[in-house]
Structure formats: structure tokens, C-alpha cells
Short mmCIF file of C-alpha atoms and ligand atoms in Angstrom, two decimals:
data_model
loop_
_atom_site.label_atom_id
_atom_site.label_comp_id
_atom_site.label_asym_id
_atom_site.label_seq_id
_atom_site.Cartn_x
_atom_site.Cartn_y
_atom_site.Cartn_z
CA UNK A 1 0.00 0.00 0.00
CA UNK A 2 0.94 3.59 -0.44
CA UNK A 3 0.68 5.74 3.00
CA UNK A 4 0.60 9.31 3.19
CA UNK A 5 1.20 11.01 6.65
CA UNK A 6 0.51 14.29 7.49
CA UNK A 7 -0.27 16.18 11.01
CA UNK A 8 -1.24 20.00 12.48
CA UNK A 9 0.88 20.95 15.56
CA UNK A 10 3.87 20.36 17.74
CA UNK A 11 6.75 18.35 17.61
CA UNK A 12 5.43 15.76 19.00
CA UNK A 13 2.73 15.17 16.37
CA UNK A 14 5.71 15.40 13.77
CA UNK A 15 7.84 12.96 15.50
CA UNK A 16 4.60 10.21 15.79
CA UNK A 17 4.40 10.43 11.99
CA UNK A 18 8.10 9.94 11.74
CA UNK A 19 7.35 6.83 13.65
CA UNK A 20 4.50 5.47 11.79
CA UNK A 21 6.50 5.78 8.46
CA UNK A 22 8.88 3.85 9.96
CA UNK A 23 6.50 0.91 10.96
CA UNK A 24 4.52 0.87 7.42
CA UNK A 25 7.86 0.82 5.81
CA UNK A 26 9.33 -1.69 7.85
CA UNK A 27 5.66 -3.97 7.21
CA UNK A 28 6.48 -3.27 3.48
CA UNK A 29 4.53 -0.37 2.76
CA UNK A 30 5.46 2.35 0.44
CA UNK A 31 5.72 5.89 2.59
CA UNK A 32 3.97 8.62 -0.23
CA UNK A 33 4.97 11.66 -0.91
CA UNK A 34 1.59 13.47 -1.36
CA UNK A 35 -2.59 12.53 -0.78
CA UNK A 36 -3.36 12.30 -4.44
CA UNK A 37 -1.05 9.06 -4.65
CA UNK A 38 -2.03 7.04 -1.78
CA UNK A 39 -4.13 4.26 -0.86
CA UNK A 40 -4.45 5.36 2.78
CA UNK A 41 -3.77 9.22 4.47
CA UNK A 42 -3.20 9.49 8.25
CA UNK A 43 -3.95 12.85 9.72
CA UNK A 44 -2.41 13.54 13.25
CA UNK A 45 -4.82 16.49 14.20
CA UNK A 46 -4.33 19.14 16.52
CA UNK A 47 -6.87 21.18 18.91
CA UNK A 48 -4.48 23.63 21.01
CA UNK A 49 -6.42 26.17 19.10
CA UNK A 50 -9.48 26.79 17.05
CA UNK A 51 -7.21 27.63 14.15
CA UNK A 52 -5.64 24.29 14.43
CA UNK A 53 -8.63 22.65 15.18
CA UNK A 54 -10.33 23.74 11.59
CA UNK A 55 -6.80 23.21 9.80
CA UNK A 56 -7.23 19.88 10.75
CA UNK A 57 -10.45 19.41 9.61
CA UNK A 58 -9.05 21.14 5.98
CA UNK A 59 -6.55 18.54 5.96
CA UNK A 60 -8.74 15.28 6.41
CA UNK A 61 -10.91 16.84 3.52
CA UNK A 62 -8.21 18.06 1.33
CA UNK A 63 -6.84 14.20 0.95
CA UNK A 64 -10.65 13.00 0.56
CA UNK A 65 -10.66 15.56 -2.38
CA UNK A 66 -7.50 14.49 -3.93
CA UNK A 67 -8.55 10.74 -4.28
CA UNK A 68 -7.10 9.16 -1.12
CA UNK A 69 -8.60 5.50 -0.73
CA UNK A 70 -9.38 6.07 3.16
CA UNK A 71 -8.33 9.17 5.28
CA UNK A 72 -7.48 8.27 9.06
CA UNK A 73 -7.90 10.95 11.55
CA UNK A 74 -5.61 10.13 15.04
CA UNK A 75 -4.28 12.51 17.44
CA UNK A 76 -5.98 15.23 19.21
CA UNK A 77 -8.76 17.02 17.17
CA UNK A 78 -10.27 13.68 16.89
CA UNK A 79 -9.57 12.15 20.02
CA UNK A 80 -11.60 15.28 21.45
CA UNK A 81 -14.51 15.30 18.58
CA UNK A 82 -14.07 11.58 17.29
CA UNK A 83 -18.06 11.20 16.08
CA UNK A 84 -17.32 14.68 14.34
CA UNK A 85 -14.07 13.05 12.57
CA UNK A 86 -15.86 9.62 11.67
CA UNK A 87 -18.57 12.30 9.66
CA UNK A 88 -15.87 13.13 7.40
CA UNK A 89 -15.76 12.94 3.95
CA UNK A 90 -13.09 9.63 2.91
CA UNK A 91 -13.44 8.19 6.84
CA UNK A 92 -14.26 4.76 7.68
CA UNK A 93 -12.02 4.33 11.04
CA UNK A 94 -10.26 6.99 13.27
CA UNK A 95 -7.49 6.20 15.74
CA UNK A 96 -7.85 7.87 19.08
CA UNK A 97 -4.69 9.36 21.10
CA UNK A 98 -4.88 5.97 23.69
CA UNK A 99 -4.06 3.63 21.08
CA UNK A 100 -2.11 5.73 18.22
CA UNK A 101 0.90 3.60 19.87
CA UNK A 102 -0.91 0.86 18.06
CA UNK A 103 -2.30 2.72 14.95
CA UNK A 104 -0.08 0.71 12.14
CA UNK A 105 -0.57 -2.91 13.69
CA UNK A 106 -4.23 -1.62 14.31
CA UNK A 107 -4.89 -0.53 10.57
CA UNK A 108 -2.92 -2.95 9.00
CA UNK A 109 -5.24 -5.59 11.14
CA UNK A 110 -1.83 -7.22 13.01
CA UNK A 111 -1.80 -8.45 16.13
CA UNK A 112 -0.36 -5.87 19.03
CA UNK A 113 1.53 -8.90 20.93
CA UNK A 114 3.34 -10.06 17.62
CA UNK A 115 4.06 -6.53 16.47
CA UNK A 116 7.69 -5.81 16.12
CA UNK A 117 9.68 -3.16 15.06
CA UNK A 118 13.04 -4.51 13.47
CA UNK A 119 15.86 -2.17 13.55
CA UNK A 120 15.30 0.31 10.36
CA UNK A 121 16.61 3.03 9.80
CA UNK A 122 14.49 5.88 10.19
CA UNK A 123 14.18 8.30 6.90
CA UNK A 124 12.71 11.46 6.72
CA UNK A 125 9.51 11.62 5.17
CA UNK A 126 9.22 12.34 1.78
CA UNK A 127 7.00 15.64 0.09
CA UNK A 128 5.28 18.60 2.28
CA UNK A 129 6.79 16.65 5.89
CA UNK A 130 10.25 16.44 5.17
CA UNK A 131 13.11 17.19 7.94
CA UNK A 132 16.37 17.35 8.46
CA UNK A 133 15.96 16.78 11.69
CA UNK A 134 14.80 13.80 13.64
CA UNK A 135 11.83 14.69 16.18
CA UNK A 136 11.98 11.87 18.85
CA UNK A 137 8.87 11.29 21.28
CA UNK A 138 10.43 10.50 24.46
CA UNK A 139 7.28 11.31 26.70
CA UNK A 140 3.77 11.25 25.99
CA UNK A 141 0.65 13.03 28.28
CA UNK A 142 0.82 16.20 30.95
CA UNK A 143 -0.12 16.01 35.27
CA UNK A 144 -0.03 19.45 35.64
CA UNK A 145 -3.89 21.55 34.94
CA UNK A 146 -2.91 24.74 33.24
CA UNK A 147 -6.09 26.14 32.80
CA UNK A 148 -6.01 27.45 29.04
CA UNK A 149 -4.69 23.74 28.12
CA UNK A 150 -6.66 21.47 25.97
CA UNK A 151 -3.55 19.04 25.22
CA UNK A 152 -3.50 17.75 28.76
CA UNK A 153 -7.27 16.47 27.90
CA UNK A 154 -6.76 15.77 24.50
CA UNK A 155 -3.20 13.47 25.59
CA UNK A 156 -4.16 11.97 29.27
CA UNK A 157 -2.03 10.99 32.19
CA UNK A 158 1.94 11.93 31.37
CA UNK A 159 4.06 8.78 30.18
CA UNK A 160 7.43 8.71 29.65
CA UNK A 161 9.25 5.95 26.99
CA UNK A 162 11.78 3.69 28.53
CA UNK A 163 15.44 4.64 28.22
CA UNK A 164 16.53 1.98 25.87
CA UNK A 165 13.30 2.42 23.14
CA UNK A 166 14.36 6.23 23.12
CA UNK A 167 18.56 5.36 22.52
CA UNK A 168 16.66 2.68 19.47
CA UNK A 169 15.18 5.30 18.33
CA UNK A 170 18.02 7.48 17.79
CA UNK A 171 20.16 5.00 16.63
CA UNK A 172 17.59 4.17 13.80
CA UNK A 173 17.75 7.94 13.00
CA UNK A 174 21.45 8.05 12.79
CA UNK A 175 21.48 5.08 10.65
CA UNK A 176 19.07 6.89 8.68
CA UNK A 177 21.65 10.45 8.22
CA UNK A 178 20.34 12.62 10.65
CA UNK A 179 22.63 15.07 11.93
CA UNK A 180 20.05 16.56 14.78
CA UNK A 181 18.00 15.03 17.38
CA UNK A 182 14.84 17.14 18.63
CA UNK A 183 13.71 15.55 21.91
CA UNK A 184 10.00 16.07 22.23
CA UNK A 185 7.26 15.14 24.36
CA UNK A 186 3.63 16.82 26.02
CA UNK A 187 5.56 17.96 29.05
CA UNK A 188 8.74 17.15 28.44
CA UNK A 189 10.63 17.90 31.30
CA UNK A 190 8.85 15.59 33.39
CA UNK A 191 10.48 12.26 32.18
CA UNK A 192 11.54 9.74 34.08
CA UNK A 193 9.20 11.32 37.14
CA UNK A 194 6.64 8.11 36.65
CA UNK A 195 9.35 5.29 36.78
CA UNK A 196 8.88 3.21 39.64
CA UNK A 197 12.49 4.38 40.31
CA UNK A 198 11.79 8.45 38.92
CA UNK A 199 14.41 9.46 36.74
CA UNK A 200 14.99 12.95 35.66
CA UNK A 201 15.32 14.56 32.10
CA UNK A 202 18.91 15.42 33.06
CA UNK A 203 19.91 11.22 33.53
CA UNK A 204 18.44 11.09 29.75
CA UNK A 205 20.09 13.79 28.32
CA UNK A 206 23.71 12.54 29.72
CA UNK A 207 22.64 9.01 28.10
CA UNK A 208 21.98 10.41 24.54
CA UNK A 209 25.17 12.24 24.55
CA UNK A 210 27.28 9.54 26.40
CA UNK A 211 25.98 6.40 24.23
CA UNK A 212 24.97 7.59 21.06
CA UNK A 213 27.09 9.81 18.14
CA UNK A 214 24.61 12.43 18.30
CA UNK A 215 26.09 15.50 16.88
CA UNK A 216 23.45 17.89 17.72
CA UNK A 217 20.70 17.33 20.62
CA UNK A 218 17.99 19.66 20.82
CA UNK A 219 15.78 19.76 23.42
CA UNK A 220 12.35 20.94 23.13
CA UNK A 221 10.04 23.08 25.09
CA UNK A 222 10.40 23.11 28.60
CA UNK A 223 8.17 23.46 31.62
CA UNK A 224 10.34 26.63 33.67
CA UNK A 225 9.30 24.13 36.73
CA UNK A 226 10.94 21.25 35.68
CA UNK A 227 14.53 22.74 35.82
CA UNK A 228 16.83 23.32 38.51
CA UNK A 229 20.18 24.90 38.15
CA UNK A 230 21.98 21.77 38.32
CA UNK A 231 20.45 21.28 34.59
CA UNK A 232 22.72 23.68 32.91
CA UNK A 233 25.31 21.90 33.85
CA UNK A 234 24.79 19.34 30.87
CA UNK A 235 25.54 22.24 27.99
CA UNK A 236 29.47 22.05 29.12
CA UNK A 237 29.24 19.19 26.36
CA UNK A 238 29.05 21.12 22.96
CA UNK A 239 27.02 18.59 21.09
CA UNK A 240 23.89 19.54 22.92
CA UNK A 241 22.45 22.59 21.50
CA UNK A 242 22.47 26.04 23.42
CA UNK A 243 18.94 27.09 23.07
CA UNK A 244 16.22 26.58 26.19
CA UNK A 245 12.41 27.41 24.99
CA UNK A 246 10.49 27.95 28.02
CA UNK A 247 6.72 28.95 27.93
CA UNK A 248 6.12 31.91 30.21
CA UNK A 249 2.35 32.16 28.86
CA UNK A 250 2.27 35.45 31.36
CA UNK A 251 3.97 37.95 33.27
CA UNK A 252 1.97 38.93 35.96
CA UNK A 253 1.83 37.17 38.78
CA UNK A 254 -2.07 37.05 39.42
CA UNK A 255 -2.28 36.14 36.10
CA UNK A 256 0.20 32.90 36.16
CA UNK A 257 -2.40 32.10 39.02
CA UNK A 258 -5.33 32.36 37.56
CA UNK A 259 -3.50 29.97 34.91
CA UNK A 260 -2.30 27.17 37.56
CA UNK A 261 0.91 27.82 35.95
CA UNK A 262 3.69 26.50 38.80
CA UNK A 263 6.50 29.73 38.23
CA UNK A 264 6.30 33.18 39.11
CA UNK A 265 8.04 36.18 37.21
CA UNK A 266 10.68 36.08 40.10
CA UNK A 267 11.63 32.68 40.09
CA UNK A 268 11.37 32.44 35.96
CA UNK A 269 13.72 35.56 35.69
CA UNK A 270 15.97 33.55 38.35
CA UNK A 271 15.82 30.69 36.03
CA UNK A 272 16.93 32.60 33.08
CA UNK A 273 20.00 34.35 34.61
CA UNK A 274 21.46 30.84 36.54
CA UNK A 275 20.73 29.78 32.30
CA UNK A 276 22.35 32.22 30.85
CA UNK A 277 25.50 32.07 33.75
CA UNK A 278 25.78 28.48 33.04
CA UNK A 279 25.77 28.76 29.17
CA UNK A 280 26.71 32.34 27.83
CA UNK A 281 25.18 33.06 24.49
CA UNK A 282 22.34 30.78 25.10
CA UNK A 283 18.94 31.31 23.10
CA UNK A 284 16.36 31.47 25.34
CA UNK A 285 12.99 31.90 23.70
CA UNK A 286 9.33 31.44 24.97
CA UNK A 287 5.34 31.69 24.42
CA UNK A 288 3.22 34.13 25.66
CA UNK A 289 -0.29 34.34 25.88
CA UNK A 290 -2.31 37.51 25.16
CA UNK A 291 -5.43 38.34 26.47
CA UNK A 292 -6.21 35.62 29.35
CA UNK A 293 -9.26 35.91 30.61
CA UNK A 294 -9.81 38.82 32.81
CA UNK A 295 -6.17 40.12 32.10
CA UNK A 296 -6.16 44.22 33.16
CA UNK A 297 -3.64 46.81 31.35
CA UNK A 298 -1.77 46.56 34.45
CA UNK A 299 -1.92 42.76 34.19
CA UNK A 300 -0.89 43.29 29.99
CA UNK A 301 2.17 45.70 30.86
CA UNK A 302 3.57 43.40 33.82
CA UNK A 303 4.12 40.95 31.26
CA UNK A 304 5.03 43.39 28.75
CA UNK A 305 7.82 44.44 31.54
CA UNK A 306 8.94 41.43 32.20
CA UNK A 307 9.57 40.12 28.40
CA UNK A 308 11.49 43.43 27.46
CA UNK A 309 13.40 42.95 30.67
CA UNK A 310 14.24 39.46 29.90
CA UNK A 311 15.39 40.22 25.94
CA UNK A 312 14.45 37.04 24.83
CA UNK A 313 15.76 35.83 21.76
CA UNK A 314 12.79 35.05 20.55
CA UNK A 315 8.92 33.90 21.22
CA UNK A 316 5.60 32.86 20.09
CA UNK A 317 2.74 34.97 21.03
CA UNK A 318 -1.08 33.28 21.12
CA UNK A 319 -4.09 35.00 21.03
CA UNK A 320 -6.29 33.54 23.60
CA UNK A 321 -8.26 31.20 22.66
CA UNK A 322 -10.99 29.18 24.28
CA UNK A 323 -10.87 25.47 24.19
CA UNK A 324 -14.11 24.00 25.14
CA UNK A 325 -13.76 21.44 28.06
CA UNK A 326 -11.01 23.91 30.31
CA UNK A 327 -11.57 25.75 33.24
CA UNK A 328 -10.45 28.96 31.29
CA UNK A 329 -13.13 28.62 28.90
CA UNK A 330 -15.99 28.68 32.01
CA UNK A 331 -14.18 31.92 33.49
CA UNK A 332 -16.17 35.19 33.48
CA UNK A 333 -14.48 38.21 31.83
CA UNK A 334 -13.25 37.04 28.85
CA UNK A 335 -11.13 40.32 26.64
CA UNK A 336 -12.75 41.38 23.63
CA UNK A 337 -11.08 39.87 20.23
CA UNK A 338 -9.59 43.43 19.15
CA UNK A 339 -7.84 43.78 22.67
CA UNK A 340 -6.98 40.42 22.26
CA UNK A 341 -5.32 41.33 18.99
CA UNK A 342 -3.32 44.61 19.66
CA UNK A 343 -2.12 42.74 22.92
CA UNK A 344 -0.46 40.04 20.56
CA UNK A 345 0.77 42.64 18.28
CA UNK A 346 2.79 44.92 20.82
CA UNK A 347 4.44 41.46 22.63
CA UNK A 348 5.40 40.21 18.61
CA UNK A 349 7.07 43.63 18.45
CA UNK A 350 8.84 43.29 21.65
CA UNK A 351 10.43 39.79 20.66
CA UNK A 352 10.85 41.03 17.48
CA UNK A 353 13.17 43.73 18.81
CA UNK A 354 14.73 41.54 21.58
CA UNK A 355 15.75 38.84 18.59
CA UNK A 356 16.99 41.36 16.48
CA UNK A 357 19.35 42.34 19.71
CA UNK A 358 20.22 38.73 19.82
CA UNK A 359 21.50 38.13 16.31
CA UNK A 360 23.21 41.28 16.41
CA UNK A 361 25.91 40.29 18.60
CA UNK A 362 26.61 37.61 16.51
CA UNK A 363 27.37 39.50 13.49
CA UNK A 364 31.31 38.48 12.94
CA UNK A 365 31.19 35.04 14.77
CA UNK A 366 31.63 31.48 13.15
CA UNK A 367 28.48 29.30 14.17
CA UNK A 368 28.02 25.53 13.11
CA UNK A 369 24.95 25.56 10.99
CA UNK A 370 23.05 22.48 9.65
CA UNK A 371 21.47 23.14 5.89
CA UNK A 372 17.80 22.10 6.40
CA UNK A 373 17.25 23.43 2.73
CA UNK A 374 18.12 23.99 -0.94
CA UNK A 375 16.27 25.79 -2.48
CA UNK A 376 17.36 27.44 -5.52
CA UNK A 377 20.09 28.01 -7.58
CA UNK A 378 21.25 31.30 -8.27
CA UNK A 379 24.45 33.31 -9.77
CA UNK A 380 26.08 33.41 -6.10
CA UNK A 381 25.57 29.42 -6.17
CA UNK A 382 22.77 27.46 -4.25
CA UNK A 383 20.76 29.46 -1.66
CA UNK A 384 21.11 27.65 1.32
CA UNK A 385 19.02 27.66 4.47
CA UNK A 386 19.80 26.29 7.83
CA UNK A 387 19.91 25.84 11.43
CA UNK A 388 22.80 27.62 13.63
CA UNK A 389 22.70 25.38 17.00
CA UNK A 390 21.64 28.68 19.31
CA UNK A 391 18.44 28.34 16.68
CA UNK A 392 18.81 31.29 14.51
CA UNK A 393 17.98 30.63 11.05
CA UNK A 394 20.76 31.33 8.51
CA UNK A 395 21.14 31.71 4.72
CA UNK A 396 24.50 31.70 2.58
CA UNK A 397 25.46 30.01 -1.31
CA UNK A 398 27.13 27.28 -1.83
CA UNK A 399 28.90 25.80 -5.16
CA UNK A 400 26.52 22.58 -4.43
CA UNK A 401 23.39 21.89 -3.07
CA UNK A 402 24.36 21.12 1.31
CA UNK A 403 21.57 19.41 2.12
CA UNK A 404 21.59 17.69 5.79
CA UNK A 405 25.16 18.48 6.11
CA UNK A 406 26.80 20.79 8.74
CA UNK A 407 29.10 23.43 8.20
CA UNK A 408 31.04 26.35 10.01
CA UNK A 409 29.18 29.70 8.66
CA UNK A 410 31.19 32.88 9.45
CA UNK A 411 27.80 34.93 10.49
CA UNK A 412 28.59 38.20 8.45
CA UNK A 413 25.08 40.29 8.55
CA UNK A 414 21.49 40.51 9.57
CA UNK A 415 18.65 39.14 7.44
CA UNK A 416 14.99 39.11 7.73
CA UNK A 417 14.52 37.40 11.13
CA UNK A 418 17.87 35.61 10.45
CA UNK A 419 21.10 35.58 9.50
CA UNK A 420 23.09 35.95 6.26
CA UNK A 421 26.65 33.66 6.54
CA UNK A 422 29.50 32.77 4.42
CA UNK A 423 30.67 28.72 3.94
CA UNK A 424 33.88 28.19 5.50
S1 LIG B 501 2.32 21.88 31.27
FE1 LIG B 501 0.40 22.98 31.15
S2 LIG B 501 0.42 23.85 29.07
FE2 LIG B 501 1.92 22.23 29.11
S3 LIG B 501 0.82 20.40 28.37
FE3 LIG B 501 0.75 20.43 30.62
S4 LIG B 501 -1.17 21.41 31.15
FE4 LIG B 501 -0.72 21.91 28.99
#
């Protein structure tokens, strides 16, 4: 059969479709590179937002449009609306978030028990889901109740993966020529903490980097609760990459309370400096939330305070948006959309400012940048794009196409919300 797998969303949702390739191929299934071609489409979905919610939707009809033989929604959209997803056009059998661990043995109509994943070598997908980089799922599921979240419904109870399936994992993406691993998860920082003997994310990282090649380790975002200074410690080893993204979601105080959220601006400012003492240079970036229910001005410009105070090198900046089924939704009031709206637009232009701050004082330095992509040839040579390991994106020519490979870029200028750089 031909498979097509696409997904709204995090990491994580990325990483489970990485997965799933792997399983189809390795049951001798053909991994397609678009909707039109294939005999079945799985759609990870994704409900951390309305927006996402309804791109979800788009997708699971887009691939009924373009001739798919069956369209399988899994993930969280349907988990959360499943009758809603089985109503689709192209949909004869969804897969909800409790048993997508299961969802090729499932569809393929194996047995669970006898299932077994022989050693391949993970590839990146092929067409719109391609990456350079290998997203691994290393925890699964949240235990905390932040009041605006919808994923810790959606995802259930946190999990984490044993040790040794994560390290098989990476080793099948080595084999398979990836130069970066993305460690990803609901609440990441919290693996290990439901082993009968709790481990912490620190014990993992140390294992990636001591028993696998791993050039570049990413981690992903991180609860600010989760980390203690003796963390930092782990970036004296240069292959793990010096950027932290931790979600802030607020800067006031009464605010962060009214969103369960276990950090105040005092202790995540702490955070940041013992972060930024440990690893100098370190990207720290972050998501905010604008417009909270029942967020004042006052409540608007401590946050606003706080994030120009902190010069992040960069964030993501949500709108508020209700999710039906959280507490946040059933609070009284709730800030009108165009509030909402300039809120988000004076925060984008405060990260926008910090960032460009960031970069600058890179202008002149050598980074090690992996090309993520080609894409086109020009006078100057091929136009390369890529990832510097602090996370700023980078652009420079090559005589050949660098695709997946890792250079040293002398950083020489400022570009768009990157950086231009010159090969060697
Ligand atoms: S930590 Fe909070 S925001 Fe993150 S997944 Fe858990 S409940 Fe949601």
C-alpha cells in the first residue's frame, strides 16, 4: 500500500508520523509523498487552538478531495470530537490518542503482541513533511492543569518511553543520516518522574550524549518548573544545542495564578540568569499568551515588563483562545477579540526587537549551521538555508546543493529574522 502522513501541531505530532513511516515501511509499505497518490492518508490532528482545530479538519478533507482510498484521523482534534471526525468525507475508522501507539498494527489488522519493530533506519519523510531533523517522542501526556490547556485532555495521564526504546530510536535515526535530534514530548521535562524508580530529564540527556554519536541534541520546550540549576550543567558538552524554549504564557503574577501555571516572574527571571551564567550566548525563547481571561492593562504591561526585561531571543505569542472542556473557557471576563489582537501585536514587536538584539551580537562570529534546505540556484551558487545550533535561522550560497550536512558559517550580517553567513 501507499501511505501518506501528514499532522497539524507540535513536535510531538511530527515525531509520531516519523514513527509510523517507519513501521509501514518496515511492514512493506510504500511511505507517499503526497494525498493524491495514496491508498491510505493518516492525519495527526491538533486542537491547542481553534485555528488548528479547523486546519485539521481542511486537511482530512483536502486528501478526501485528492482521491485518497481512506483518510485516518488520530491525534488530538479527533480524540476530542471523534463522532465529528468519523462524519468526514473519505473516513471509515479513526485512531484515538490511547491507542495511536498501536495505529499501524491496528490498521494494518496485526496483532499488538506479535508486532515488532526490526531495527530500520528511520528516513525522513518524503514531500510537504520532510526534515532534516529527527523529532523523537520521548514522553507522551501532561499532570499538571494549566487552565487554558486542551492538550492535557486531548493526551491523558503523562508517560514517559523507557530509556533503551528512546537510545533505538536514535540509533535508527542516525542510521538513517540525521545530523540533529529534537527531543519532544507533552511535558517534556517531566520524564523519568513516573518510573517506579523516577528518573529525571537530566539522567536522559547525559545518556543520549554519552551512548549515542549524536552530533546535535535539541531539546524541546520546557516546563520553567521542571529545571533546577543543576540542569545547565549538561551544555558544558558542545554537542547539545544552546537554546532553552520555556513557555512563560504570562507575566503577571495574578495572572500565572489564575492559569495554575507553577512559576512566578521572580523565580522564571531567576531561572533565566542561573541559564544564561551556566551557558553564555544561550537562546532562550518562549510563548506568551495575550489576552487571558480577565487580564487588566496593568496585568498586559507586567508581562510586557517582564519580556522586554528578559530580551528574549525570541517567542511565540497566542491570542487567547478558548478550548471547550477547560476551566479557562468557564471563566467570566473574557477580553474582547480586538484587545486580544493589539495585545499580541505589541508582545510580537517586543520579541521582534529583543531577537533582532540577539542576532546582532553575533554579526562576525563562526556558528556551526546544519542546511535544512536547498532551495534554488542562483548566480552566487545554491541558496542555502539552515539551522545555527543557538536556533537562529541562517542563509549563505554554496557551489553545491548542502543538504543535511553541517558546516562552520562565518555569520557576516542581519537578514529578515535571520542571519546571512559565508561557507567556510
Ligand atoms: S504543562 Fe500545562 S500547558 Fe503544558 S501540556 Fe501540561 S497542562 Fe498543557
Amino acid at each position: 500500500m501507499k501511505i501518506y502522513l501528514d499532522m497539524v501541531g507540535c513536535r510531538l505530532n511530527q515525531a509520531e508520523i516519523e514513527q509510523m513511516a517507519r513501521q509501514f515501511r518496515a511492514q512493506g509499505h510504500e511511505i507517499a509523498a503526497s494525498a493524491g497518490v495514496a491508498d491510505m492518508v493518516v492525519v495527526n490532528t491538533c486542537s491547542v487552538t481553534s485555528e488548528a482545530a479547523a486546519d485539521s479538519r481542511q486537511k482530512i478533507r483536502q486528501a478526501a478531495r485528492a482521491g485518497a482510498g481512506e483518510v485516518v484521523p488520530t491525534g488530538c482534534w479527533t480524540s476530542l470530537a471523534p463522532a465529528e471526525a468519523l462524519d468526514l468525507p473519505g473516513v471509515r475508522r479513526i485512531v484515538l490518542n490511547d491507542d495511536k501507539d498501536h495505529l499501524v498494527p491496528d490498521l494494518l489488522g496485526l496483532s499488538r503482541q506479535e508486532f515488532d519493530l526490526e531495527p530500520l533506519a528511520r528516513l525522513s519523510l518524503p514531500g510537504l513533511r520532510q526534515r532534516t531533523r529527527a523529532f523523537i517522542k520521548v514522553q507522551d501526556g501532561c499532570d499538571n492543569a494549566c487552565t487554558f490547556c486542551i492538550t492535557t485532555v486531548a493526551r491523558g495521564a503523562g508517560k514517559s518511553r523507557p530509556a533503551p526504546d528512546v537510545l533505538e530510536d536514535i540509533r535508527a535515526a542516525l542510521l538513517g543520516g540525521a545530523q540533529e535530534i529534537v527531543l519532544t514530548g507533552v511535558h517534556l521535562g517531566s520524564w523519568g518522574q513516573d518510573f517506579t524508580a523516577p528518573l529525571h530529564l537530566r539522567d536522559l540527556v547525559a545518556l543520549i550524549l554519552s551512548d549515542t554519536d549524536t552530533p546535535r541534541l535539541r531539546l524541546s520546550s520546557l516546563e520553567p518548573w521542571d529545571l533546577d540549576e543543576g540542569f545547565f550543567s549538561l551544555w558544558e558538552n558542545p554537542r547539545l544545542m544552546p537554546h532553552l524554549h520555556l513557555p512563560l504564557q504570562s507575566g503577571s503574577d495574578s495572572v500565572l495564578k489564575r492559569m495554575r501555571r507553577k512559576t512566578t516572574p521572580d523565580t522564571f527571571r531567576a531561572l533565566v540568569e542561573a541559564a544564561r551564567a551556566a551557558c553564555p550566548g544561550v537562546a532562550i525563547t518562549t510563548d506568551v499568551i495575550a489576552g487571558f481571561p480577565g487580564e487588566t492593562d496593568e496585568e498586559f504591561s507586567e508581562t510586557l515588563s517582564l519580556v522586554d526585561g528578559i530580551q528574549f531571543a525570541g517567542g511565540h505569542v497566542f491570542t487567547y483562545s478558548a478550548r471547550p472542556g477547560t476551566p479557562a473557557a468557564r471563566m467570566k471576563n473574557h477580553i474582547p477579540r480586538d484587545i486580544r489582537k493589539r495585545r499580541n501585536a505589541v508582545l510580537r514587536a517586543a520579541f521582534a526587537e529583543s531577537g533582532l538584539a540577539y542576532r546582532e551580537q553575533f554579526v562576525g562570529r563562526t556558528a556551526s549551521v546544519l542546511w535544512e534546505s536547498a532551495s534554488e540556484l542562483t548566480e552566487q551558487g545554491w541558496k542555502m538555508e539552515g539551522l545555527a545550533g543557538n536556533y537562529i535561522r541562517v542563509t549563505a550560497f554554496a557551489p553545491e546543493a548542502r543538504w543535511n550536512q553541517v558546516d562552520a558559517v562565518r555569520l557576516v550580517g542581519l537578514e529578515g529574522e535571520g542571519m546571512r553567513g559565508e561557507i567556510g
